[in-house]
PDB file of C-alpha atoms in Angstrom:
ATOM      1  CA  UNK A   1       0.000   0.000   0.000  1.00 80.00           C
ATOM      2  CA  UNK A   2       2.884   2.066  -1.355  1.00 81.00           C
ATOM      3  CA  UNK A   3       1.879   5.557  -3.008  1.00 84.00           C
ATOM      4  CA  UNK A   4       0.980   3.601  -6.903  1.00 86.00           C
ATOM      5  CA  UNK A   5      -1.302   1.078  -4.355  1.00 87.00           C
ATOM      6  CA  UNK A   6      -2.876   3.871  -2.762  1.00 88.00           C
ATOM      7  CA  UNK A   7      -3.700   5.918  -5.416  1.00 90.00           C
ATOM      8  CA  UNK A   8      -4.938   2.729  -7.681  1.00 92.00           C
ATOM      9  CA  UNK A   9      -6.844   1.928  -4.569  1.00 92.00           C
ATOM     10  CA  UNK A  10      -8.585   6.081  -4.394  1.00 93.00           C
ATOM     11  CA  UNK A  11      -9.498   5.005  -8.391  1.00 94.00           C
ATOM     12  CA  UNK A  12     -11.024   1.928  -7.733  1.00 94.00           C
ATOM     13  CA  UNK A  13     -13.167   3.190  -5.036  1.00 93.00           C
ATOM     14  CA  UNK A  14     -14.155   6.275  -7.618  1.00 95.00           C
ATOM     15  CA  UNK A  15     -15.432   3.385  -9.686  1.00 95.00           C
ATOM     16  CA  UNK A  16     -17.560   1.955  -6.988  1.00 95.00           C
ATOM     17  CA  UNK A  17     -15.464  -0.908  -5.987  1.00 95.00           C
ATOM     18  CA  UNK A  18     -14.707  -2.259  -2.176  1.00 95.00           C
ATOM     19  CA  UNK A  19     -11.222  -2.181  -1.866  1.00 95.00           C
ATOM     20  CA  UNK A  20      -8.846  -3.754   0.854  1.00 94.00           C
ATOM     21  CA  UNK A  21      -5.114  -4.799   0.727  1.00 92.00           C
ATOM     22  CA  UNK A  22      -2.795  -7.335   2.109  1.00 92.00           C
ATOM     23  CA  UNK A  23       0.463  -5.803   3.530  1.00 88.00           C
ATOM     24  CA  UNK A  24       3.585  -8.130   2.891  1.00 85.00           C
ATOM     25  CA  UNK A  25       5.789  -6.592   4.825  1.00 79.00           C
ATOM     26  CA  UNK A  26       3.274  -6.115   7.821  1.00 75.00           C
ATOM     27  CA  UNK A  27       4.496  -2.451   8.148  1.00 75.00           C
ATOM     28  CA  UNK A  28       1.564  -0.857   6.028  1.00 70.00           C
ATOM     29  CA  UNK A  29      -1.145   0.031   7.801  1.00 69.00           C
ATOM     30  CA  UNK A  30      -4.203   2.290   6.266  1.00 64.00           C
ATOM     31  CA  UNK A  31      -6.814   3.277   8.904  1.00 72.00           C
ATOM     32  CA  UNK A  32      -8.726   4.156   6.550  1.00 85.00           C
ATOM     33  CA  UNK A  33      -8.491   0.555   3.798  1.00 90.00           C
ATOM     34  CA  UNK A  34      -9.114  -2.696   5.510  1.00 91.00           C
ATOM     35  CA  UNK A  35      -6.137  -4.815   6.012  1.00 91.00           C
ATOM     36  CA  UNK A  36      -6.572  -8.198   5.150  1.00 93.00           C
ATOM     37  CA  UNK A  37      -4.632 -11.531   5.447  1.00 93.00           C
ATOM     38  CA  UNK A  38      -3.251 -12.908   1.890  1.00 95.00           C
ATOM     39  CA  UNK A  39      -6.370 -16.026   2.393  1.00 96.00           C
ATOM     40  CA  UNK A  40      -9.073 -13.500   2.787  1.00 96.00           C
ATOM     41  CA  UNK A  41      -7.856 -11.488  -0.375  1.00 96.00           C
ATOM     42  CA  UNK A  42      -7.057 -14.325  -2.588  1.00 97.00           C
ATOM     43  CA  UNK A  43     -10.425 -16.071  -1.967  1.00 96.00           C
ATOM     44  CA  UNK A  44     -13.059 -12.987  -1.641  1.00 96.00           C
ATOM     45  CA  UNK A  45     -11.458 -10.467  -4.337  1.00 97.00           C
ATOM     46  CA  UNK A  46     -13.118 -10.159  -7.922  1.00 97.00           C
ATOM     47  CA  UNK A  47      -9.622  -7.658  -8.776  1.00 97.00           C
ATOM     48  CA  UNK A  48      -5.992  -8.566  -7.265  1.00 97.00           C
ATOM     49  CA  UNK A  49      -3.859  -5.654  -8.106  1.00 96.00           C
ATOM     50  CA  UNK A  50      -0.131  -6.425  -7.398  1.00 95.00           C
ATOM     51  CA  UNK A  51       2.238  -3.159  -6.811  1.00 92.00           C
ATOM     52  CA  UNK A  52       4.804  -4.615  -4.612  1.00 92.00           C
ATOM     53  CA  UNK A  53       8.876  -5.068  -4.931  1.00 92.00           C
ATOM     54  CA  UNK A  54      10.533  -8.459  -5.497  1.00 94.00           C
ATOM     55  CA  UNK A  55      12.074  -9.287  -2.106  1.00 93.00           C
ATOM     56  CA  UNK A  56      12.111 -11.824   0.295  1.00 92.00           C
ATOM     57  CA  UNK A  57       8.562 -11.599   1.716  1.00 91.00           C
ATOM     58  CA  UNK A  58       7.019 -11.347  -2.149  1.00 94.00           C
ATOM     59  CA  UNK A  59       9.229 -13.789  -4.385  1.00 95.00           C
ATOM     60  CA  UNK A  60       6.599 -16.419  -5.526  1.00 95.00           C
ATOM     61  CA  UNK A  61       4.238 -14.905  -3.431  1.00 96.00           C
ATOM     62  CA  UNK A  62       1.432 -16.373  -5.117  1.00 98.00           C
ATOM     63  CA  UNK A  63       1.815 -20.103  -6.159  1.00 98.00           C
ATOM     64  CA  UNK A  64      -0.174 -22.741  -6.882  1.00 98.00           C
ATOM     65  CA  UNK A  65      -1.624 -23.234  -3.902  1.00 98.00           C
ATOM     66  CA  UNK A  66      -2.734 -19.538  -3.621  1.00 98.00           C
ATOM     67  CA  UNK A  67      -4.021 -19.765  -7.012  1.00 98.00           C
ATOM     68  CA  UNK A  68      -6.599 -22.775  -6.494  1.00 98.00           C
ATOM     69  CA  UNK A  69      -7.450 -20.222  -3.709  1.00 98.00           C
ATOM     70  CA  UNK A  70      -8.910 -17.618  -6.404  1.00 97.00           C
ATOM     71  CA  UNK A  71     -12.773 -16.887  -6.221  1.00 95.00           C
ATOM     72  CA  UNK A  72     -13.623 -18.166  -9.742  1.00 96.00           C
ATOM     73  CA  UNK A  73     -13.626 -15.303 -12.483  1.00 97.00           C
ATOM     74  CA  UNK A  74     -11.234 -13.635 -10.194  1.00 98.00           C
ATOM     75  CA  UNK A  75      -8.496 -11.273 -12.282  1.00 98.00           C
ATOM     76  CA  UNK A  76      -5.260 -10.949 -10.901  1.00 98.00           C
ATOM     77  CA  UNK A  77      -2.990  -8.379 -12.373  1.00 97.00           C
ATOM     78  CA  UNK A  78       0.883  -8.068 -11.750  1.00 96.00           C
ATOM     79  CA  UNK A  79       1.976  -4.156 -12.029  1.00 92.00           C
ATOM     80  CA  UNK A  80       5.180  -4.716  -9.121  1.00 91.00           C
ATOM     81  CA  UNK A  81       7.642  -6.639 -10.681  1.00 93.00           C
ATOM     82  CA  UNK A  82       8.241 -10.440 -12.198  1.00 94.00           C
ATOM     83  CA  UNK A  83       8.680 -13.355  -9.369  1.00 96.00           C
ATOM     84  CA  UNK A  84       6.081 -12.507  -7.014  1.00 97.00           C
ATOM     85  CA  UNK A  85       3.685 -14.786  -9.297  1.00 98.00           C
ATOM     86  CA  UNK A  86       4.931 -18.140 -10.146  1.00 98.00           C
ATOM     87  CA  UNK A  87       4.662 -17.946 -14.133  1.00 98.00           C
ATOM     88  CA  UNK A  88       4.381 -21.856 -14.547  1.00 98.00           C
ATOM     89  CA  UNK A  89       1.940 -21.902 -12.032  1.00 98.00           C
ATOM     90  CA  UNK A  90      -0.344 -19.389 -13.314  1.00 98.00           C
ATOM     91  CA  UNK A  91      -0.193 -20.838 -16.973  1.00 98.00           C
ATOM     92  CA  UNK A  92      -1.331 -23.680 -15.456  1.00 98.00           C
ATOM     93  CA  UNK A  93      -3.852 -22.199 -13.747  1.00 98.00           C
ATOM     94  CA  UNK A  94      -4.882 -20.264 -16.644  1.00 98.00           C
ATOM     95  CA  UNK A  95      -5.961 -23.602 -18.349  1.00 98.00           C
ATOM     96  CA  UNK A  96      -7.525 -25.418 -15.472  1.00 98.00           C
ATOM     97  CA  UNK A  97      -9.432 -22.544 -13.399  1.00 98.00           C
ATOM     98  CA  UNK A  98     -11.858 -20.010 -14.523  1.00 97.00           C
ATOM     99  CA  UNK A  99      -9.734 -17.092 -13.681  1.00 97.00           C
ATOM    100  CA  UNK A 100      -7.952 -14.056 -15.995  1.00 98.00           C
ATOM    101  CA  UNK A 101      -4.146 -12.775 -15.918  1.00 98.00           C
ATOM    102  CA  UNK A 102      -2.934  -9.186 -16.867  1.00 97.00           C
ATOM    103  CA  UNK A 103       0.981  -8.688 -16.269  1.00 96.00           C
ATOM    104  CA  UNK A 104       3.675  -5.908 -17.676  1.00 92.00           C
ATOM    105  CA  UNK A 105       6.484  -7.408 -15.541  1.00 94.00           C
ATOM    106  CA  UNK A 106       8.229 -11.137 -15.848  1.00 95.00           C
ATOM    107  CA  UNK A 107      10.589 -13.001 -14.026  1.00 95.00           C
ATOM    108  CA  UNK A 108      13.026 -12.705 -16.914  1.00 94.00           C
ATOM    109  CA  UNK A 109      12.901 -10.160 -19.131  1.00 90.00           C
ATOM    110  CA  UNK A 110      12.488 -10.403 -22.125  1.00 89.00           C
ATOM    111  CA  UNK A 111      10.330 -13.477 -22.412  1.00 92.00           C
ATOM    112  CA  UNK A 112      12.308 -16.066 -22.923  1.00 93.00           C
ATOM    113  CA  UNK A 113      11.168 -18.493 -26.150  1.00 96.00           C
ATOM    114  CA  UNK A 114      10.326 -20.855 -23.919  1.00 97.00           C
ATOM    115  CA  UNK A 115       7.911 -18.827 -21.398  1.00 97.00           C
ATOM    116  CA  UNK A 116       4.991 -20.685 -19.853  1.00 97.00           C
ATOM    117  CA  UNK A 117       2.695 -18.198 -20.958  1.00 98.00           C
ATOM    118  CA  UNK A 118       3.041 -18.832 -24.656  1.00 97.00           C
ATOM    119  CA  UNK A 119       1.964 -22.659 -24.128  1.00 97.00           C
ATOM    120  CA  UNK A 120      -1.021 -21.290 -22.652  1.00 98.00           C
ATOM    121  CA  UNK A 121      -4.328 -22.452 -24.114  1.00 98.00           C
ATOM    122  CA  UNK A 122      -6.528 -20.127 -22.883  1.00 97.00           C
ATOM    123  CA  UNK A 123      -4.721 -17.151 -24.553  1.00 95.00           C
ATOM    124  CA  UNK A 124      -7.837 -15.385 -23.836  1.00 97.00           C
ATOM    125  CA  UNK A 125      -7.118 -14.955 -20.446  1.00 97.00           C
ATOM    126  CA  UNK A 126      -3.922 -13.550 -20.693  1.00 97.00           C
ATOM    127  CA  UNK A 127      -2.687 -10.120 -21.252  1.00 95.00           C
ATOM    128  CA  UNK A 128       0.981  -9.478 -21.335  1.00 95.00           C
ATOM    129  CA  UNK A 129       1.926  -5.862 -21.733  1.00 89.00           C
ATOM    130  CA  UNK A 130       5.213  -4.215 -21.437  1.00 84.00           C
ATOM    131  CA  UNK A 131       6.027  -2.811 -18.677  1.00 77.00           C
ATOM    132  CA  UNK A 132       5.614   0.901 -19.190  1.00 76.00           C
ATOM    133  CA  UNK A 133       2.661   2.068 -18.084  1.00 68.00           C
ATOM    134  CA  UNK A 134       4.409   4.575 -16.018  1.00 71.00           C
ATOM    135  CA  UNK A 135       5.440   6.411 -19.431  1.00 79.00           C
ATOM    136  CA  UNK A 136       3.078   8.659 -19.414  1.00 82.00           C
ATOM    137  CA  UNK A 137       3.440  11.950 -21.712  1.00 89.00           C
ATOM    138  CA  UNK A 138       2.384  13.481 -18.776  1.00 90.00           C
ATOM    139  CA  UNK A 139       5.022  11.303 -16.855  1.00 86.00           C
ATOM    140  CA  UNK A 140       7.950  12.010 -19.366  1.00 88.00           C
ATOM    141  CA  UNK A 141       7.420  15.547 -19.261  1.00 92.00           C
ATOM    142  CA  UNK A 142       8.088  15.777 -15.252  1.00 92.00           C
ATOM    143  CA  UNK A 143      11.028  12.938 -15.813  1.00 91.00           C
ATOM    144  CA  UNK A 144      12.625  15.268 -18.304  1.00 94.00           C
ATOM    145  CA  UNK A 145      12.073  18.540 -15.907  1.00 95.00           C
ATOM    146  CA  UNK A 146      13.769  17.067 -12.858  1.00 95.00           C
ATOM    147  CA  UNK A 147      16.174  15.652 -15.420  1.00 95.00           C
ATOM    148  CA  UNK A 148      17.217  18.868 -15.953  1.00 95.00           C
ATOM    149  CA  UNK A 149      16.495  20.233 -12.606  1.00 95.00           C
ATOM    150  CA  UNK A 150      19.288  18.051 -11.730  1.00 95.00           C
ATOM    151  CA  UNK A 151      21.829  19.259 -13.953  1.00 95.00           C
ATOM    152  CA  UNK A 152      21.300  22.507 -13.818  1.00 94.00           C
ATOM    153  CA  UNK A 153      22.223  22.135  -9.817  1.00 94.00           C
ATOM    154  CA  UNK A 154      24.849  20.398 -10.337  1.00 94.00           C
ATOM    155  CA  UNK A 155      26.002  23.261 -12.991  1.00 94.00           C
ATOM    156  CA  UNK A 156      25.588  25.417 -10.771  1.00 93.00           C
TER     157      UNK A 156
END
């Protein structure tokens, strides 16, 4: 519930939704957001919204046992970074449960020819994106002012 969770978590609620989070490091807390255990989210969330670094407490954070977990129709999307979901795990699971993947970040980048999720049957569910979303013109714009805001400090 970094400052991208937060603020994807003010839009959802714009659109109506409930929204809660599961903290992995434990040190997040939102008075306002309920905090939920990893079991409450995976099985009672229609929308799983990942925004979290690859570390210790995340790597293959969600497995194949979490994944049988999923309420069916459930979409999980991965927006933090590749290794948190297990990529052979959720092909699989992308075949065998009635449940639908969007990603912009994999374990190894680029995808490798061998990748999991080209084998994947139910293509359908998939959506694999690069991961730019943050690219913004918008976005670019302040990167390149602070760029420069930079430099001209250090000129100076």
């Amino acid at each position: 519930m970094g400052e991208i969770g937060q603020r994807v978590a003010q839009l959802a609620a714009a659109f109506g939704c409930e929204v809660c989070y599961y903290s992995t490091s434990g040190k997040n807390s939102q008075q306002s957001i309920p905090q939920v255990d990893l079991k409450t989210l995976l099985s009672e969330c229609d929308v799983i919204s990942i925004h979290a670094p690859l570390n210790a407490q995340t790597e293959n954070l969600i497995g194949a046992e979490e994944l049988k977990q999923l309420k069916p129709g459930a979409i999980i999307l991965n927006l933090g970074r590749g290794g948190i979901i297990d990529e052979q795990a959720m092909a699989t699971a992308l075949d065998t449960q009635d449940l639908y993947h969007g990603t912009d970040v994999l374990a190894v980048e680029p995808m490798l020819v061998d990748h999991p999720y080209l084998s994947v049957k139910a293509a359908h569910r998939l959506v694999v994106t690069p991961h730019t979303a943050w690219a913004s013109v918008e976005a670019r714009a302040c990167l390149i002012e602070k760029v420069a805001g930079n430099i001209q400090t250090f000129m100076n």
